[in-house]
Amino acid sequence: MSPLRVAIVGFGKIARDQHVPAIATTEGVELVAIASRNASLPGVPHAATLDELLHDGPEIDAVALCTPPQVRHAQAAMALAAGKHVMLEKPPGATVAEITPLVTAARAAQRTLFATWHSRFASAVDPARQLLAGRKVISVKITWKEDVRVWHPGQAWIFEAGGLGVFDPGINALSILTRILPQPLFVTSADLAFPANRDAPIAANLALSDAEGLKITAELDFLQTGPQSWDIDLDTNGGPVTLSMGGARLRAGGAQLVDAADAEYAGLYRRFRELTATGESDVDLAPMQLVADAFLLGRRRTVEPFEDVP
């Protein structure tokens, strides 16, 4: 079988740190081009825009869209119209509704649309799902706190409308939660802290539930200095269960069950390769819907302005 020839569109920190090495170590996937106005990779053909790449670049089978979510819909539609498979970095777009026409376009073109949730591919997530399948979950506490200046330096788009703010990392926790729990979840309340000079929140506290009244709380913060916190603590009828380090570690019954190196993006590309072999799509919008509902229900508080350089 011929390798899947992939072009990365948007070449920022995540593309460099995660997508490039994942492609390099995934059998049957090959990086053949970069499209970016501001960055390139030595030895890899480069175009300034996706349009230029599609018209004048090397032959490709698929694009991985790593651009800000505000522009992803138009790029995905262009790539699908050109007969290319499309991988969407998370979140899949700036809104929930804009993804549905892309699903329709992918089906019509018999091409794959893959809305990725990389945290679901963390090493401990599926083991946690299997463990919880035999237990009753009593309550859940999410603590997802990181330093935006470390992980998104100079990326002003993340605090613009459609950029999600603290929900850019926070949606990772929600993607894990909607994977490991068996019933659909919904937001019951939200408190959102907006810097006075920004259009997206820098912190949030959420309450969620399911049809059986499960109590779920989430504390999200984009100003955490020192050790970073990416933890999901579950109280179950079989004792406490903890997913930590963004889903890389699983602890239950006083024992460390999983403690593995980061393999999330390699898992994404293996899945993308599987999907493109048949033209099947994989688009789960549950995490995005929870974020949208948090914005709908959220009580907005204005806090001090945020500057990228403290």
Coordinates of C-alpha atoms in Angstrom, one line a residue:
M1 CA 0.0 0.0 0.0
S2 CA 1.3 3.4 -0.9
P3 CA 2.2 5.8 1.9
L4 CA -0.3 8.5 2.9
R5 CA 1.3 11.7 1.6
V6 CA 0.5 14.5 4.2
A7 CA 1.0 18.2 4.1
I8 CA 0.9 20.2 7.3
V9 CA -0.9 23.5 7.0
G10 CA 0.1 26.0 9.7
F11 CA 3.5 25.4 11.2
G12 CA 3.6 26.6 14.7
K13 CA 4.7 25.0 18.0
I14 CA 2.3 22.0 18.0
A15 CA 3.0 21.2 14.4
R16 CA 6.8 21.2 15.0
D17 CA 6.8 19.5 18.4
Q18 CA 4.1 16.9 17.8
H19 CA 3.0 16.4 14.2
V20 CA 6.4 16.2 12.6
P21 CA 7.9 13.6 14.9
A22 CA 4.6 11.6 14.9
I23 CA 4.6 11.4 11.1
A24 CA 8.2 10.4 11.1
T25 CA 7.5 7.4 13.3
T26 CA 4.2 6.3 11.8
E27 CA 4.4 3.5 9.3
G28 CA 2.6 4.3 6.0
V29 CA 2.5 8.1 6.5
E30 CA 4.9 10.5 4.9
L31 CA 5.4 14.3 5.3
V32 CA 5.7 15.8 1.8
A33 CA 4.9 19.5 2.2
I34 CA 4.4 22.5 4.6
A35 CA 2.1 25.4 4.0
S36 CA 2.8 28.4 6.3
R37 CA 3.3 32.1 5.8
N38 CA 5.8 32.3 8.6
A39 CA 7.7 29.0 8.9
S40 CA 9.2 26.1 6.9
L41 CA 11.1 22.9 7.5
P42 CA 14.5 22.3 5.8
G43 CA 14.3 19.7 3.1
V44 CA 10.5 19.7 2.9
P45 CA 8.7 21.5 0.0
H46 CA 7.0 24.7 1.2
A47 CA 4.1 27.0 0.1
A48 CA 2.9 30.1 1.8
T49 CA -0.8 29.1 1.7
L50 CA -3.0 26.1 1.2
D51 CA -4.3 27.4 -2.1
E52 CA -0.7 27.8 -3.4
L53 CA 0.1 24.3 -2.2
L54 CA -2.9 22.7 -3.9
H55 CA -2.1 24.5 -7.2
D56 CA 1.7 24.4 -7.3
G57 CA 2.9 22.0 -4.7
P58 CA 3.8 18.4 -4.8
E59 CA 1.2 15.6 -5.0
I60 CA -0.5 15.1 -1.6
D61 CA -3.2 12.8 -0.3
A62 CA -4.1 14.6 2.9
V63 CA -3.7 17.8 4.9
A64 CA -3.3 18.2 8.6
L65 CA -4.8 21.6 9.5
C66 CA -2.8 23.1 12.4
T67 CA -3.9 26.7 11.8
P68 CA -5.9 28.6 14.4
P69 CA -9.5 27.3 14.6
Q70 CA -11.0 30.6 13.2
V71 CA -9.7 29.8 9.7
R72 CA -10.0 26.0 9.6
H73 CA -13.5 25.7 8.1
A74 CA -12.5 27.5 4.9
Q75 CA -9.3 25.5 4.6
A76 CA -11.0 22.2 5.2
A77 CA -13.7 23.0 2.7
M78 CA -11.0 23.9 0.1
A79 CA -9.0 20.7 0.7
L80 CA -12.0 18.5 0.5
A81 CA -13.1 20.2 -2.7
A82 CA -9.6 19.3 -4.1
G83 CA -10.1 15.7 -3.2
K84 CA -7.9 15.6 -0.1
H85 CA -8.4 13.8 3.2
V86 CA -8.5 16.3 6.1
M87 CA -7.2 16.0 9.7
L88 CA -8.4 18.8 12.0
E89 CA -6.3 19.7 15.0
K90 CA -8.4 20.3 18.1
P91 CA -10.7 22.1 18.4
P92 CA -12.1 21.2 15.0
G93 CA -13.3 24.8 14.4
A94 CA -14.4 28.1 15.8
T95 CA -18.0 26.9 16.1
V96 CA -19.9 23.6 16.4
A97 CA -22.3 24.2 13.5
E98 CA -19.6 24.9 10.9
I99 CA -18.4 21.3 11.1
T100 CA -21.6 19.7 9.8
P101 CA -21.2 21.0 6.2
L102 CA -17.6 19.6 6.3
V103 CA -19.0 16.2 7.2
T104 CA -21.4 16.4 4.3
A105 CA -18.6 17.5 1.9
A106 CA -16.3 14.7 3.0
R107 CA -19.1 12.2 2.4
A108 CA -19.8 13.6 -1.0
A109 CA -16.1 13.5 -1.9
Q110 CA -15.6 10.0 -0.4
R111 CA -12.8 11.5 1.6
T112 CA -11.9 11.3 5.3
L113 CA -12.6 14.1 7.8
F114 CA -10.9 13.4 11.1
A115 CA -11.8 15.8 14.0
T116 CA -8.9 14.9 16.4
W117 CA -8.9 14.8 20.2
H118 CA -5.3 14.0 20.9
S119 CA -5.7 13.5 24.6
R120 CA -8.0 10.6 23.9
F121 CA -4.9 8.8 22.6
A122 CA -2.9 9.2 25.8
S123 CA -1.7 5.9 27.1
A124 CA -3.9 5.6 30.2
V125 CA -7.3 6.8 28.7
D126 CA -8.5 3.5 27.2
P127 CA -7.3 1.5 30.3
A128 CA -9.3 3.9 32.5
R129 CA -12.3 3.5 30.3
Q130 CA -12.1 -0.3 30.7
L131 CA -11.6 0.0 34.4
L132 CA -14.6 2.3 34.9
A133 CA -16.9 0.1 32.8
G134 CA -17.1 -2.2 35.8
R135 CA -17.6 0.5 38.4
K136 CA -20.2 3.1 39.4
V137 CA -18.7 6.6 39.3
I138 CA -19.9 8.8 42.2
S139 CA -18.2 12.1 41.5
V140 CA -15.5 13.6 39.2
K141 CA -13.1 16.5 39.8
I142 CA -11.1 17.9 36.9
T143 CA -8.1 20.1 37.6
W144 CA -6.6 21.4 34.4
K145 CA -4.2 24.3 35.0
E146 CA -1.3 25.4 32.8
D147 CA 0.8 28.4 31.9
V148 CA -0.3 30.0 28.6
R149 CA 3.0 31.9 28.4
V150 CA 4.8 28.5 28.2
W151 CA 2.5 26.6 26.0
H152 CA 1.2 29.3 23.7
P153 CA 3.8 32.1 23.7
G154 CA 2.8 35.0 21.4
Q155 CA -0.3 33.3 20.1
A156 CA -2.8 36.2 20.4
W157 CA -5.4 34.2 18.4
I158 CA -6.1 32.0 21.4
F159 CA -7.7 35.0 23.2
E160 CA -9.6 36.3 20.2
A161 CA -13.2 35.4 19.5
G162 CA -13.3 31.7 18.4
G163 CA -9.9 31.0 20.0
L164 CA -11.5 29.4 23.1
G165 CA -9.0 30.9 25.7
V166 CA -8.6 28.5 28.6
F167 CA -10.8 26.0 26.9
D168 CA -8.1 25.4 24.3
P169 CA -6.4 23.2 26.9
G170 CA -9.5 22.6 28.9
I171 CA -11.2 20.8 26.0
N172 CA -8.6 18.2 26.3
A173 CA -10.0 17.2 29.7
L174 CA -13.5 17.2 28.3
S175 CA -12.4 15.0 25.4
I176 CA -11.0 12.5 27.9
L177 CA -14.1 12.7 30.1
T178 CA -16.5 12.0 27.2
R179 CA -14.4 9.0 26.3
I180 CA -14.1 7.3 29.6
L181 CA -17.7 7.9 30.9
P182 CA -20.5 5.8 29.4
Q183 CA -23.4 8.4 29.4
P184 CA -23.7 11.8 27.6
L185 CA -22.7 14.8 29.7
F186 CA -24.1 18.3 29.9
V187 CA -23.1 21.6 31.5
T188 CA -25.2 22.8 34.4
S189 CA -23.3 26.0 35.3
A190 CA -20.2 27.9 34.4
D191 CA -18.2 30.8 35.7
L192 CA -15.9 32.4 33.1
A193 CA -13.1 34.9 33.9
F194 CA -12.4 37.2 30.9
P195 CA -9.4 39.5 31.0
A196 CA -10.5 43.1 30.4
N197 CA -8.5 43.3 27.2
R198 CA -9.4 39.9 25.7
D199 CA -12.3 38.2 24.0
A200 CA -11.9 34.7 25.5
P201 CA -11.7 33.5 29.1
I202 CA -8.4 32.9 31.0
A203 CA -10.0 30.8 33.7
A204 CA -13.3 28.9 34.2
N205 CA -15.1 26.8 36.8
L206 CA -17.7 24.4 35.4
A207 CA -20.3 22.0 36.9
L208 CA -21.5 19.2 34.7
S209 CA -23.8 16.2 35.1
D210 CA -25.4 13.2 33.3
A211 CA -28.9 11.8 33.2
E212 CA -28.3 10.0 36.5
G213 CA -27.2 13.2 38.3
L214 CA -23.4 12.5 38.4
K215 CA -21.6 15.4 40.1
I216 CA -18.7 16.7 37.9
T217 CA -16.7 19.9 38.6
A218 CA -13.9 21.3 36.5
E219 CA -11.3 24.0 37.4
L220 CA -9.5 25.5 34.4
D221 CA -6.7 28.0 34.7
F222 CA -4.4 29.5 32.1
L223 CA -2.1 31.3 34.6
Q224 CA -0.7 28.3 36.5
T225 CA 3.0 28.8 37.1
G226 CA 5.4 26.1 38.5
P227 CA 4.1 22.5 38.2
Q228 CA 1.3 22.1 35.7
S229 CA -1.9 20.2 36.5
W230 CA -3.7 18.0 34.1
D231 CA -5.7 15.7 36.4
I232 CA -9.0 13.9 36.5
D233 CA -10.0 12.4 39.9
L234 CA -12.9 10.0 40.1
D235 CA -14.6 8.7 43.2
T236 CA -16.0 5.3 42.4
N237 CA -17.7 2.4 44.3
G238 CA -14.4 0.5 43.9
G239 CA -12.3 3.3 45.3
P240 CA -10.6 6.4 43.9
V241 CA -9.3 6.5 40.3
T242 CA -6.9 9.2 39.1
L243 CA -5.9 10.1 35.5
S244 CA -2.9 12.5 35.7
M245 CA -0.4 14.1 33.3
G246 CA -3.1 14.6 30.7
G247 CA -4.0 11.0 30.6
A248 CA -0.5 9.4 30.6
R249 CA -0.8 8.0 34.1
L250 CA -3.6 5.9 35.7
R251 CA -3.7 5.2 39.4
A252 CA -6.3 3.1 41.2
G253 CA -6.4 1.1 44.5
G254 CA -3.1 2.6 45.6
A255 CA -1.3 1.2 42.6
Q256 CA 0.1 2.8 39.5
L257 CA -1.5 0.9 36.6
V258 CA -0.2 3.0 33.7
D259 CA 2.7 5.4 33.5
A260 CA 3.7 5.7 29.9
A261 CA 5.5 8.1 27.6
D262 CA 3.6 10.5 25.4
A263 CA 2.2 8.6 22.3
E264 CA -0.8 10.7 21.6
Y265 CA 0.0 12.1 18.1
A266 CA 1.4 8.8 16.9
G267 CA -2.0 7.4 17.8
L268 CA -3.7 10.1 15.8
Y269 CA -1.7 9.4 12.7
R270 CA -2.3 5.6 13.0
R271 CA -6.0 6.3 13.2
F272 CA -5.9 8.8 10.3
R273 CA -4.1 6.2 8.2
E274 CA -6.8 3.6 9.0
L275 CA -9.6 6.0 8.2
T276 CA -8.2 7.1 4.9
A277 CA -7.8 3.5 3.7
T278 CA -11.6 3.3 3.5
G279 CA -12.6 7.0 3.2
E280 CA -14.4 6.8 6.6
S281 CA -14.7 9.9 8.8
D282 CA -14.4 10.3 12.5
V283 CA -16.1 13.4 13.9
D284 CA -17.2 13.5 17.5
L285 CA -18.3 17.0 18.6
A286 CA -19.2 16.1 22.2
P287 CA -16.3 18.0 23.7
M288 CA -16.9 21.1 21.5
Q289 CA -20.6 21.0 22.4
L290 CA -19.7 21.1 26.1
V291 CA -17.5 24.2 25.6
A292 CA -20.2 25.9 23.6
D293 CA -22.7 25.3 26.3
A294 CA -20.3 26.6 28.9
F295 CA -20.2 29.9 26.9
L296 CA -24.1 29.9 26.7
L297 CA -24.6 29.3 30.4
G298 CA -21.5 31.0 31.7
R299 CA -21.6 33.9 34.1
R300 CA -19.0 36.3 32.8
R301 CA -16.5 38.1 35.2
T302 CA -14.1 40.7 34.1
V303 CA -10.6 40.3 35.5
E304 CA -7.3 42.2 35.1
P305 CA -5.9 42.5 31.6
F306 CA -3.6 39.8 30.3
E307 CA -0.3 40.6 28.6
D308 CA 1.8 37.8 27.1
V309 CA 4.9 39.3 28.8
P310 CA 4.3 39.6 32.5

